[in-house]
Each structure stands twice: as C-alpha cells, then as structure tokens.
CSV table of C-alpha atoms in Angstrom, one decimal:
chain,number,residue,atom,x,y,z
A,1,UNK,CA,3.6,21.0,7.8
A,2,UNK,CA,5.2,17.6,6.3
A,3,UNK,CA,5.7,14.9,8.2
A,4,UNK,CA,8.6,12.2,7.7
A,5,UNK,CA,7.6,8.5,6.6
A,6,UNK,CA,9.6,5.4,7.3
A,7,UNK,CA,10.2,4.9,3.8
A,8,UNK,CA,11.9,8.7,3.4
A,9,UNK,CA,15.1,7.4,5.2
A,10,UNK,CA,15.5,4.0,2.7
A,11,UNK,CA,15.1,6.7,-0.2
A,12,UNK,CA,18.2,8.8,0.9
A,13,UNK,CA,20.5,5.8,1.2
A,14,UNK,CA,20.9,6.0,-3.1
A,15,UNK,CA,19.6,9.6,-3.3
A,16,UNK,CA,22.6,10.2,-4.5
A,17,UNK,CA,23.5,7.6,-6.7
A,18,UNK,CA,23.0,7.9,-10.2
A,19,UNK,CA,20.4,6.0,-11.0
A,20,UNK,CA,16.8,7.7,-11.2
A,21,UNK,CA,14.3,6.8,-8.4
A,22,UNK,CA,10.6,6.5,-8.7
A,23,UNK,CA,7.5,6.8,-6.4
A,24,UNK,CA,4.6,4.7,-6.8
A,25,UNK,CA,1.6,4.3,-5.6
A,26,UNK,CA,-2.0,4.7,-4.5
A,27,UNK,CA,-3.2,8.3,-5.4
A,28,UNK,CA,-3.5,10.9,-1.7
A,29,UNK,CA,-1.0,8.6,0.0
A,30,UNK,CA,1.6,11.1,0.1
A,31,UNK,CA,4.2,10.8,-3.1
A,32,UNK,CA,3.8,15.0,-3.4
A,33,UNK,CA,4.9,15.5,0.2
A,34,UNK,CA,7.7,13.4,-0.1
A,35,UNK,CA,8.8,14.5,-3.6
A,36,UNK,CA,8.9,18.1,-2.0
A,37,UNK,CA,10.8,16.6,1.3
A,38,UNK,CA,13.5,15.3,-0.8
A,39,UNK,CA,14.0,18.5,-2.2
A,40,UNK,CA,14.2,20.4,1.1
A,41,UNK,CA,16.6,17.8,2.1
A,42,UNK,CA,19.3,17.8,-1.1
A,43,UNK,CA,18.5,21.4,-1.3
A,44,UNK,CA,20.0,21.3,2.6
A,45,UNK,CA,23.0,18.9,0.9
A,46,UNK,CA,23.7,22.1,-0.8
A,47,UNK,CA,22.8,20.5,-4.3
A,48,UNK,CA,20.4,22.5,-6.7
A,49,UNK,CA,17.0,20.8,-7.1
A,50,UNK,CA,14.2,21.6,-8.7
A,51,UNK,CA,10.4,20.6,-8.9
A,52,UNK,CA,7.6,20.2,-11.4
A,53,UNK,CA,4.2,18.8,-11.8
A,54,UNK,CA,3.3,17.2,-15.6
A,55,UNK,CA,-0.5,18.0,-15.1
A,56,UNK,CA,0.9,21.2,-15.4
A,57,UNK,CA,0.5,21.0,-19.9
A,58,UNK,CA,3.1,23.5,-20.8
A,59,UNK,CA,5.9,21.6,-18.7
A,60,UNK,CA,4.3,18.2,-20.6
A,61,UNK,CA,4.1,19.6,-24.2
A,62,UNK,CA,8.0,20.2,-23.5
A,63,UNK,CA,9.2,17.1,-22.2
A,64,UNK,CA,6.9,15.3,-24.5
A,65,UNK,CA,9.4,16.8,-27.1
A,66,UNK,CA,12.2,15.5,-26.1
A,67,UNK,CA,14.0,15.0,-23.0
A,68,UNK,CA,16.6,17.3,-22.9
A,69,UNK,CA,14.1,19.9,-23.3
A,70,UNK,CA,13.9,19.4,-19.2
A,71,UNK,CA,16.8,21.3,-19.7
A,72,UNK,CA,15.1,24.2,-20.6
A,73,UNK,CA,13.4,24.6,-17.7
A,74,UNK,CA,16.2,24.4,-15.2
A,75,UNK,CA,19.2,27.4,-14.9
A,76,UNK,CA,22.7,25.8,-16.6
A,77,UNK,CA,24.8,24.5,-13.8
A,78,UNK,CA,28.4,23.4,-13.8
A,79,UNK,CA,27.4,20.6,-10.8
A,80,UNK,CA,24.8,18.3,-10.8
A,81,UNK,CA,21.5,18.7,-10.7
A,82,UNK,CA,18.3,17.1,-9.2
A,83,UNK,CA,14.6,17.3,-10.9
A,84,UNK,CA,11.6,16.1,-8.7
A,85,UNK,CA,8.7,15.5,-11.4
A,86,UNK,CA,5.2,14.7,-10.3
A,87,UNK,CA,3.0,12.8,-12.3
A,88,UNK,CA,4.9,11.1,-14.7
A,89,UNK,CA,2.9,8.8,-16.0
A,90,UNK,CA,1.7,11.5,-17.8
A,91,UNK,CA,4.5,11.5,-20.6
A,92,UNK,CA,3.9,9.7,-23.8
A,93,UNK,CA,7.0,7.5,-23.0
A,94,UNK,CA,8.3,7.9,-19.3
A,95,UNK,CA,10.5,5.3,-20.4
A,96,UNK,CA,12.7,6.6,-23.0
A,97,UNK,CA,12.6,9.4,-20.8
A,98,UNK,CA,14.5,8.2,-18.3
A,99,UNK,CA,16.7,6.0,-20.3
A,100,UNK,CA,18.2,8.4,-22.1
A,101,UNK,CA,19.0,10.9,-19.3
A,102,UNK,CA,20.6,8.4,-17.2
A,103,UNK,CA,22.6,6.7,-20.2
A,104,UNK,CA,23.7,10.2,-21.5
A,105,UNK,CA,23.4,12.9,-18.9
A,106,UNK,CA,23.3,10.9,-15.8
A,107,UNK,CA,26.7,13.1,-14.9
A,108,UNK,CA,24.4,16.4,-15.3
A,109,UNK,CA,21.2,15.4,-13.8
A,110,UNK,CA,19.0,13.0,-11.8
A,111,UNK,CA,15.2,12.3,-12.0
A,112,UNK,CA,13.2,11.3,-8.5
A,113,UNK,CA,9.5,10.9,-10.0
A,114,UNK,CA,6.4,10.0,-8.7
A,115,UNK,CA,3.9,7.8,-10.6
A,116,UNK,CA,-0.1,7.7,-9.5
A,117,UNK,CA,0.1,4.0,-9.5
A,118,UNK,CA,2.1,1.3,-11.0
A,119,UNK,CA,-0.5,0.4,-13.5
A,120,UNK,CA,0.9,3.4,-15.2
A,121,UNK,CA,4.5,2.1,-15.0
A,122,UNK,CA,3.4,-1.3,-16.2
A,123,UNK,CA,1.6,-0.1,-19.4
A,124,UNK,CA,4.2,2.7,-20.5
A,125,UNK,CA,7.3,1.8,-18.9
A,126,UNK,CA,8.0,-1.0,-22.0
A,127,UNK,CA,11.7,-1.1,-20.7
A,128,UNK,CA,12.7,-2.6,-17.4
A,129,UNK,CA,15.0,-0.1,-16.7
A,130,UNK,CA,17.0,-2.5,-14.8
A,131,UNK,CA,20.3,-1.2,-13.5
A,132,UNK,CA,18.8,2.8,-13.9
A,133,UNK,CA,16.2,3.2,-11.1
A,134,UNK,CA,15.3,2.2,-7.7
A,135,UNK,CA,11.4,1.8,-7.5
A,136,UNK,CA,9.8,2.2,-4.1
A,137,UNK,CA,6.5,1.7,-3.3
A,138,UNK,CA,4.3,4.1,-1.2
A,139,UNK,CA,1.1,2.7,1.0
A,140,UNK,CA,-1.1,5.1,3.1
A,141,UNK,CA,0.3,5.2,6.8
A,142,UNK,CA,1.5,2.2,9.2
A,143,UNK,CA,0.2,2.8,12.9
A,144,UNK,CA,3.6,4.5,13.9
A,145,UNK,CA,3.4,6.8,11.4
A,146,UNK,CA,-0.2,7.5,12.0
A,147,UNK,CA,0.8,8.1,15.6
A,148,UNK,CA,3.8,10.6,14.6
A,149,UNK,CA,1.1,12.4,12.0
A,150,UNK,CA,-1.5,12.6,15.4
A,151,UNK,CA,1.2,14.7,17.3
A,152,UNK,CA,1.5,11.2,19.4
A,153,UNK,CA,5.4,11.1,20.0
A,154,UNK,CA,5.0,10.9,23.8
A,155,UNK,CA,4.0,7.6,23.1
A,156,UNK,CA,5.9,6.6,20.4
A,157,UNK,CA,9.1,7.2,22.9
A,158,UNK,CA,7.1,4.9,25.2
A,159,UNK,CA,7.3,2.1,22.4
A,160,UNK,CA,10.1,-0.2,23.9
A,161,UNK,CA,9.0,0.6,27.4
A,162,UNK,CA,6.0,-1.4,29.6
A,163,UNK,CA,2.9,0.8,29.1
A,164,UNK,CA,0.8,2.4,32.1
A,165,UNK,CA,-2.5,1.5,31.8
A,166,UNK,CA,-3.5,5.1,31.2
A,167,UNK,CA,-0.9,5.0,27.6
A,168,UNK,CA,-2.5,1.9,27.2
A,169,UNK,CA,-5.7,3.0,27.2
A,170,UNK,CA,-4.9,5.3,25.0
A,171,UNK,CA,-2.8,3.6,22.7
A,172,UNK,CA,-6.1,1.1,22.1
A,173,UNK,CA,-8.1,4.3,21.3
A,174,UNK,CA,-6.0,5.7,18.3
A,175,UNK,CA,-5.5,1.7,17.4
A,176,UNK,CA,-9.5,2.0,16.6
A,177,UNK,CA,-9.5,5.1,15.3
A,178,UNK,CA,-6.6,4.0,12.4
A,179,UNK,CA,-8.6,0.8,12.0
A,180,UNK,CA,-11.6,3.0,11.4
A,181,UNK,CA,-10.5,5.6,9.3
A,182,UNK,CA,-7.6,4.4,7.4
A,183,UNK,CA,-4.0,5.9,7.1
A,184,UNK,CA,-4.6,8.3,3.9
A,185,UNK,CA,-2.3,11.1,5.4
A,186,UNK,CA,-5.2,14.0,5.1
A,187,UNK,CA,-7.7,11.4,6.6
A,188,UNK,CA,-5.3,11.3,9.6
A,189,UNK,CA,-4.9,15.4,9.8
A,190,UNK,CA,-8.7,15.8,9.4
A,191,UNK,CA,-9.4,17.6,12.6
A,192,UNK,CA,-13.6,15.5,13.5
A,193,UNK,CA,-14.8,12.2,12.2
A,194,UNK,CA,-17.2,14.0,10.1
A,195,UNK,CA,-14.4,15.5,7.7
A,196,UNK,CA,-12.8,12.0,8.1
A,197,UNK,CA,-15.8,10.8,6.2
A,198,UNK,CA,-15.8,13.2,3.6
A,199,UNK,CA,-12.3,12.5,2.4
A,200,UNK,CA,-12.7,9.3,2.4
A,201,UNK,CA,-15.7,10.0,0.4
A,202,UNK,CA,-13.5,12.1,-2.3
A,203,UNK,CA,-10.8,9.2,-1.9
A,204,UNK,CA,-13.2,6.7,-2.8
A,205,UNK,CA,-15.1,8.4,-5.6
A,206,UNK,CA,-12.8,11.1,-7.5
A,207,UNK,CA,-9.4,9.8,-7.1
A,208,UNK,CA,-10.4,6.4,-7.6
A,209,UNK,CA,-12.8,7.7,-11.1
A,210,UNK,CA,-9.0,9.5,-11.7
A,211,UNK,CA,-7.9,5.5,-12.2
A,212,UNK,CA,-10.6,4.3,-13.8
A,213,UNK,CA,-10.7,6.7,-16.6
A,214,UNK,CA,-7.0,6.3,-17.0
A,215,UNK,CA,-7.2,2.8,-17.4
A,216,UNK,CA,-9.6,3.4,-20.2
A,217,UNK,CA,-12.4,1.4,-18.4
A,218,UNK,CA,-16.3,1.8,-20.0
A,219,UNK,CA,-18.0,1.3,-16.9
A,220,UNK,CA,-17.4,3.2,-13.9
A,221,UNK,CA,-20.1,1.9,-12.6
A,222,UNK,CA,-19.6,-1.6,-12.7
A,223,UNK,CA,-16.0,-1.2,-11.7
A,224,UNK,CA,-17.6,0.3,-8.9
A,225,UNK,CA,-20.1,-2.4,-8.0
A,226,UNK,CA,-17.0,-4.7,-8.4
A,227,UNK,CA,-14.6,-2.7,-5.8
A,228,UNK,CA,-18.1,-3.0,-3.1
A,229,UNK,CA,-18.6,-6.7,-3.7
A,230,UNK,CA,-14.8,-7.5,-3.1
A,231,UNK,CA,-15.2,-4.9,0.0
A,232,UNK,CA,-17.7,-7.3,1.5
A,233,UNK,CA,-15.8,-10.1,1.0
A,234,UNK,CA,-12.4,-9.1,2.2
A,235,UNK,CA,-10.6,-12.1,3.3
A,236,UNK,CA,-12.3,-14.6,0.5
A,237,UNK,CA,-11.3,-16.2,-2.4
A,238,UNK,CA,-12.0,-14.2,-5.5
A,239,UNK,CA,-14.2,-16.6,-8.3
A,240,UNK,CA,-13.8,-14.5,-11.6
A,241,UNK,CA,-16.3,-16.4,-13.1
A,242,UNK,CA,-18.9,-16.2,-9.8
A,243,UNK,CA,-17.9,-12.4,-10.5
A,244,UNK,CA,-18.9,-12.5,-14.0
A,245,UNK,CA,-22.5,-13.9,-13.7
A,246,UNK,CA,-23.3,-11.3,-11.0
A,247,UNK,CA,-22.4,-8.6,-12.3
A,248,UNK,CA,-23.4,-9.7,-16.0
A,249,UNK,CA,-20.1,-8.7,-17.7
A,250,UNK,CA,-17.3,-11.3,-19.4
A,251,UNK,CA,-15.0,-12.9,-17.3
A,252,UNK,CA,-12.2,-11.3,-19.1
A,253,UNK,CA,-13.4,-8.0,-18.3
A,254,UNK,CA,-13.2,-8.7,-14.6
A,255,UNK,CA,-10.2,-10.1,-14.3
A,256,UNK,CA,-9.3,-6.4,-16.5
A,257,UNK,CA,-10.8,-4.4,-13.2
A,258,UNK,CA,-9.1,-7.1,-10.7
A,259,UNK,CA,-5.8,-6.0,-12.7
A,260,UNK,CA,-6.8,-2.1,-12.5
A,261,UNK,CA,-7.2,-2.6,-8.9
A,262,UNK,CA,-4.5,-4.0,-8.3
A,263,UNK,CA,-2.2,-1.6,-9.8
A,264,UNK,CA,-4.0,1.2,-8.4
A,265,UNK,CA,-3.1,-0.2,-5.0
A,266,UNK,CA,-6.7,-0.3,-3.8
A,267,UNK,CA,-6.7,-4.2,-3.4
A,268,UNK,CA,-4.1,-6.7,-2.9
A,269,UNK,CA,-4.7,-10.1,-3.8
A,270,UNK,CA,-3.0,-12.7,-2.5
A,271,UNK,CA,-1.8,-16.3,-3.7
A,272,UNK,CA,-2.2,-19.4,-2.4
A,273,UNK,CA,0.7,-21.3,-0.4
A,274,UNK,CA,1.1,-25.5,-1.2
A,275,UNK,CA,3.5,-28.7,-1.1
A,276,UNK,CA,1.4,-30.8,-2.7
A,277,UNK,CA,-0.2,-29.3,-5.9
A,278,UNK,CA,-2.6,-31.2,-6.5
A,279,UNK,CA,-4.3,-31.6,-3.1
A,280,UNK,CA,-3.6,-28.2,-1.5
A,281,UNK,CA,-3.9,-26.0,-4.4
A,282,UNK,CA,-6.7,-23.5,-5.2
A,283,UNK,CA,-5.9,-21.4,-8.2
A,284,UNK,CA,-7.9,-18.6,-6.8
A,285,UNK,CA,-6.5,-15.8,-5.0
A,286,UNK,CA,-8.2,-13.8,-1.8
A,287,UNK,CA,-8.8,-10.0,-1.8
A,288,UNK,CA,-7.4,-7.8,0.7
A,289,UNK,CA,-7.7,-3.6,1.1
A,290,UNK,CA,-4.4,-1.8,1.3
A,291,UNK,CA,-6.5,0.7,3.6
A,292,UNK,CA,-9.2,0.1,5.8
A,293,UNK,CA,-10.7,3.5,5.8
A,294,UNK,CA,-11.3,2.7,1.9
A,295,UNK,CA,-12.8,-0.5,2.8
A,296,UNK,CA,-15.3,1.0,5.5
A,297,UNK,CA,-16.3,3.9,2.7
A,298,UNK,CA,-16.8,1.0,0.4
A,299,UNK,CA,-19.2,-0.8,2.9
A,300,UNK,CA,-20.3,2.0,4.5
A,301,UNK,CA,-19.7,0.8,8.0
A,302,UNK,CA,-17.7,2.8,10.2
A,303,UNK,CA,-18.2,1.2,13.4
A,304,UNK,CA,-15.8,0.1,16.1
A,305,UNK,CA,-14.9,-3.7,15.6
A,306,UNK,CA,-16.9,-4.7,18.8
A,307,UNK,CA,-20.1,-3.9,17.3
A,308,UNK,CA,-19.5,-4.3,13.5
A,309,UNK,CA,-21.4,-7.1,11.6
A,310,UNK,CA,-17.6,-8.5,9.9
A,311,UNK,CA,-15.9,-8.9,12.6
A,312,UNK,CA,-14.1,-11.7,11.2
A,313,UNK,CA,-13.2,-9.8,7.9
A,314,UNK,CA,-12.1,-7.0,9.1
A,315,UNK,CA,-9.6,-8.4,11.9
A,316,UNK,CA,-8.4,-10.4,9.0
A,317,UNK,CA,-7.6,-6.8,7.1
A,318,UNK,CA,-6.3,-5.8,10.0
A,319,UNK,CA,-4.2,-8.3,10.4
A,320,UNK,CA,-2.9,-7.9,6.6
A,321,UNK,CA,-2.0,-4.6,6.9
A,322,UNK,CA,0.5,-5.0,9.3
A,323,UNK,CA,2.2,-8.0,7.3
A,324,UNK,CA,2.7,-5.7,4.3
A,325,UNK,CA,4.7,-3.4,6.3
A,326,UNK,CA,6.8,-6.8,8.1
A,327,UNK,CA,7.0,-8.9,4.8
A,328,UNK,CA,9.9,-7.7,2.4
A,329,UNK,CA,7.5,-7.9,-0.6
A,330,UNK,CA,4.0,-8.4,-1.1
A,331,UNK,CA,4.4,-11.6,-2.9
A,332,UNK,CA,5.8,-13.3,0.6
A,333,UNK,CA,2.2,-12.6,1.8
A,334,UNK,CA,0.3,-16.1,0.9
A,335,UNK,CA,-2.7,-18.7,2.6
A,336,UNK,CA,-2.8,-22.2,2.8
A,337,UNK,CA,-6.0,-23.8,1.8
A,338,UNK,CA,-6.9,-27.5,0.5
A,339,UNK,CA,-9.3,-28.5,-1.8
A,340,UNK,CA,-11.3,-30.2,1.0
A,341,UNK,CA,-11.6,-26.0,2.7
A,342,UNK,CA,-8.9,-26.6,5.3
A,343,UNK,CA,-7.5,-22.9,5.5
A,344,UNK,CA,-4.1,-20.5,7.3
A,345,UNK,CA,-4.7,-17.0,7.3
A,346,UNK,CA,-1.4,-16.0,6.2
A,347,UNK,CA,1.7,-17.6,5.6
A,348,UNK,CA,4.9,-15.6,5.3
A,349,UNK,CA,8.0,-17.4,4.9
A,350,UNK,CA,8.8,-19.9,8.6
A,351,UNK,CA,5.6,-18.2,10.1
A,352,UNK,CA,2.0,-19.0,10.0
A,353,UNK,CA,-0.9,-16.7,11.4
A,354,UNK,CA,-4.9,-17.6,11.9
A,355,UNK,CA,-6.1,-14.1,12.6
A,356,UNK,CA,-9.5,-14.5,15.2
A,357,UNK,CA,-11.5,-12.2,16.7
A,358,UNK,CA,-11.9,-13.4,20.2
A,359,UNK,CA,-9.3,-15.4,22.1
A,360,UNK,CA,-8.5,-19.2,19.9
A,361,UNK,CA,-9.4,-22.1,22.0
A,362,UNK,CA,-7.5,-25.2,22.5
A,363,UNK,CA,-10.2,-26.8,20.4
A,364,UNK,CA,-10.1,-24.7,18.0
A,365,UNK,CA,-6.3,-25.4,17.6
A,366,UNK,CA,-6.9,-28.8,16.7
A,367,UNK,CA,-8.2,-28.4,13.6
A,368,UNK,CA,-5.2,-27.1,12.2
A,369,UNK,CA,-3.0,-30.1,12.8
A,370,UNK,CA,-3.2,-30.9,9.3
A,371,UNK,CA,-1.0,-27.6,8.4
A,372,UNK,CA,1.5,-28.5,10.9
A,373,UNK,CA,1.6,-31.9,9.9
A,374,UNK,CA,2.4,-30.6,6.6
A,375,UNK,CA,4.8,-28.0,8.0
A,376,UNK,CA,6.1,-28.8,10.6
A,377,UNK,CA,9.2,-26.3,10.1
A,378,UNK,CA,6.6,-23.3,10.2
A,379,UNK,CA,5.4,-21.6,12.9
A,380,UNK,CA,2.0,-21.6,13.4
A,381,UNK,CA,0.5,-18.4,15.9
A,382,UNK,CA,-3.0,-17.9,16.5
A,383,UNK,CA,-4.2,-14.1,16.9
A,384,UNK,CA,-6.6,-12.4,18.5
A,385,UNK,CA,-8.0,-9.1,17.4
A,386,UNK,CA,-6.3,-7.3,21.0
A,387,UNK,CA,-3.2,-8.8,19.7
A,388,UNK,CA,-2.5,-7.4,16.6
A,389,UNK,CA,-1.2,-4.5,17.2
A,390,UNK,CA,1.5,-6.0,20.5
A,391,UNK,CA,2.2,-8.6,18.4
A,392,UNK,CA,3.1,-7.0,14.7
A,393,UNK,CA,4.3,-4.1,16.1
A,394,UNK,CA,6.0,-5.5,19.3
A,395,UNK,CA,4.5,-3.3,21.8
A,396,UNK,CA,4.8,-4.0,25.8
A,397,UNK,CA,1.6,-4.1,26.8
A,398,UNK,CA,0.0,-6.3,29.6
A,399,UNK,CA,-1.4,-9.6,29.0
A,400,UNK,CA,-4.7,-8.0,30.6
C-alpha cells in the first residue's frame, strides 16, 4: 500500500506546469513511492504517464545517447506526456538532459525525477536550471505522517481537539517510539522492534556505503568513524581541525566527508546567528541528524529518553527535527553563541528556543538575559522534552 506525504499535495500545485520537477533526497525516504503516486494520480487526470528506473542499464545506455531517445521508449502521442525517471543522477549529464527537453519539447513531454541525494545534483547538474524545474526536498517522516503510516488516523482527527488522557497516553507512546526508531517509511511499517533494528542496520550501512562510493570517497571506514563521532556529539560545534587529529586524516578531507554528509541528507549542520561579528561569532557550525533512528544505529543506543545516557543531545535532535518541518528552509535554522560560550538552541527568524530536558527554572532563565538584551525583538521559549511535540506540532494536551 502507499501512503500520501505532506509534501505530495505542494507537488501537484505545478504538476502540471511545464517546467520539470525533481525529487531529492536521503536514500529509503520514500522518492519511489511518490514517483509511482504521481503517476497513479495524472494517470487518474487522464494524461499518459510513464515510469522508469536508470539503474535499469539498457534504459541508461539510451538516454545517455541523447535525450530524445526517451522517446523511444514511450508510444507516440498526439497530447502530452509525463515520464517519472528514478535515479537520475545516474546520467552522464542530467542536466543537458533536462534543458533540452524543456527548451524544445516541453509541449510534448515533462520529466518528474528523483535524485538519491542532492550531492548528485550539485556535482552534475552544472546548470541552474533556473526557470525549468521546481526542486523539492524529501526527509524521512514528520510525526503526523508517521501516525497516518501507523494506521493512527483516529488520532490524527483528534489533533485540534483536547485529548483524553487515555489518547494521550497513547499519543506519548508512538511520540517515543518515532523518537526511537526514526521516520524511514519501512522502519515505520516494520511490524516488531527487532526488524526495526535491522533496517536501520541496512539503512545505516548499505545505503549509506551506496553514498560513499558514489562520492568517490577512499575510506569507508573513516567516513564511517566520522558519521559515529558526529552521532555522539549531536548538538556541538563541529572543529574540523579537532576532527582531523583524531581521526588522523587532512582537514581538507573532512570537511570533503562533512560535505558528502551533508548532501546525502544524513547530517545537517547548522550556522551560527550574530549582531555583533566580532563578539558573537563562532565560524563553526553544530551537527544535527535529519533522522533519529539513524542517529540511535549510529550510537547504538535505542533506549527511551528517560533512561538514555544523552539526554540532553538527543532532546536537542528532537527538538531540530521538528523545526525543519516549521522553518521554510533549512538555512532559517541557526544558534546564537558568543565567544565567551553564552549559547540559544535555535534561532529561527522572531523566535528563539533553549531545548531542556526537564522543566527550565527561573534561575536558569537568567542566564540568558544577555540574548534578550541583544534581541529584544525575538522571542525567547524555553522547552522541555514533554513539550516538544504540544508545542511544534500544536497539540491540546493537558499541562499535566
């Protein structure tokens, strides 16, 4: 069965405009489903539509040709037609590929591709394509659509109403589970916590190895030891050089695997916020997981937050998570820090956030009077782990 995501109803509001639109992201977050979803829903448009996926070598070796060789593959049509191709980073020049078709048979056809990760579309895609596509980015699931994948609708219709105790009680429990196992869509179908595990497992070994050799990088397993370090020290600033002399390799070859990471969607990292340059700024940026069940394969920890070692860390993740899917881009997602260690959480646009794992004391708000001072047009809010989810996701839940 496929199940819709949020982003599936953004995608049909130019579906069918002209320009091409492309998938990115992470690998097993779901760009195949989708991809096929599209097509079941022009194909219910009544428009032709047609799928294929480029690890598939004899439909590469053709396009690789030349583009209009896509028209071998598809019946001739007097109306429009749309192609759904998987994969297509895989073409020598996705690029050109696209370019052409839209500049000179954008009236015949239209392209919705997926890409395994926009590291792909950063090395190959030498041309902008500004004005012929409309990129979207695919993460692994936000809580409501982890709920929706869990066959948990009853409470999702509940959403805007004040929960009983026995839907809240229940709503906490899948809250866990997500922040345990993640929101890789076949994480969330597996059926027991043991399979849960596994695929994790294959998520965080195979698929991630699938980037690494792509990339071109020497040593998997330094890469690796890199991906575990920044897994312990989610919510940190991340010293490339501090890198470099523990794992023994050139700065310039981390900050390579940062960049990898990055584009393969398994980290995020995050700038800094200032006023005042020269007193505020750190140049360094701090490390985030776009999914925590890859973080807790990483460490190896798959405990509930009340009796986990990283409390603090992994709130903080928790916390981030959610401001990806509030925050229109990525890049609106900072932290304020000064060179004297005063540090924000989060700061995203008029709003500030210090993410705690028990309650924040008065005292403890005190300390932060040097942000406000600073800003005192932003909102600071100070967040406890219960919190998270009633607050980010605006549930009614008792104060309890």
């Amino acid at each position: 069965m496929l199940y819709p995501r949020k982003v599936f109803s953004e995608i049909q509001k130019v579906i069918l405009r002209d320009e091409s639109i492309i998938l990115t992201g992470a690998r097993q977050v779901g760009k195949t489903s989708l991809l096929i979803l599209l097509k079941h829903f022009l194909e219910e448009q009544g428009k032709s539509c047609h799928y294929f996926n480029l690890e598939n070598t004899d439909h590469l070796k053709m396009l690789n040709e030349h583009p209009y060789k896509l028209f071998d593959l598809i019946p001739e049509s007097k109306t429009k037609q749309y192609v759904c191709i998987d994969e297509i980073q895989y073409l020598d020049n996705p690029t050109n590929f696209l370019k052409l078709l839209y500049d000179e048979k954008r009236l015949e056809v239209k392209v919705i591709a997926s890409g395994s990760s926009s590291f792909y579309i950063d090395k190959k895609f030498k041309d902008s394509l500004v004005g012929r596509k409309f990129l979207f980015e695919i993460h692994s699931l936000d809580f409501d659509e982890f709920l929706a994948f869990s066959g948990q609708n009853d409470l999702l219709e509940r959403k805007n109403e004040k929960l009983t105790a026995y839907y809240e009680e229940k709503l906490l429990t899948l809250w866990a589970q997500y922040a345990r196992f993640g929101g890789y869509p076949k994480v969330v179908l597996a059926e027991d916590n043991e399979m849960k595990k596994m695929l994790l497992e294959e998520i965080g070994s195979a698929y991630v190895k699938k980037d690494i050799a792509d990339a071109g990088i020497k040593s998997a397993e330094k890469y690796f030891f890199l991906l575990k370090i920044l897994a312990s020290q989610t919510g940190q600033l991340v010293n490339a050089q501090e890198l470099s002399n523990t794992l023994g390799i050139a700065r310039k070859t981390i900050e390579e695997y940062l960049y990898v990471m990055e584009k393969s969607y398994q980290i995020c990292l995050i700038k800094p916020f200032y006023k005042n340059i020269r007193k505020e700024l750190t140049k360094m940026p701090k490390v985030y997981f776009y999914d925590l069940g890859l973080r807790n394969f990483l460490v190896n920890n798959y405990e509930a937050l009340p009796k986990r070692g990283d409390k603090g860390a992994y709130v903080e993740n928790m916390a981030f998570r959610e401001l990806l899917r509030t925050a229109k881009n990525i890049d609106e997602v900072r932290f304020w820090r000064t060179q004297d260690k005063k540090e924000v959480d989060f700061v995203v646009g008029d709003k500030a956030y210090e993410i705690k794992f028990n309650a924040v004391k008065k005292t403890d708000k005190r300390s932060y009077g040097a942000f406000q001072a600073l800003y005192p047009d932003i909102k600071l809010q100070f967040i406890a782990d219960k919190e998270i989810l009633k607050i980010f996701y605006q549930w009614r839940m008792s104060n309890n």
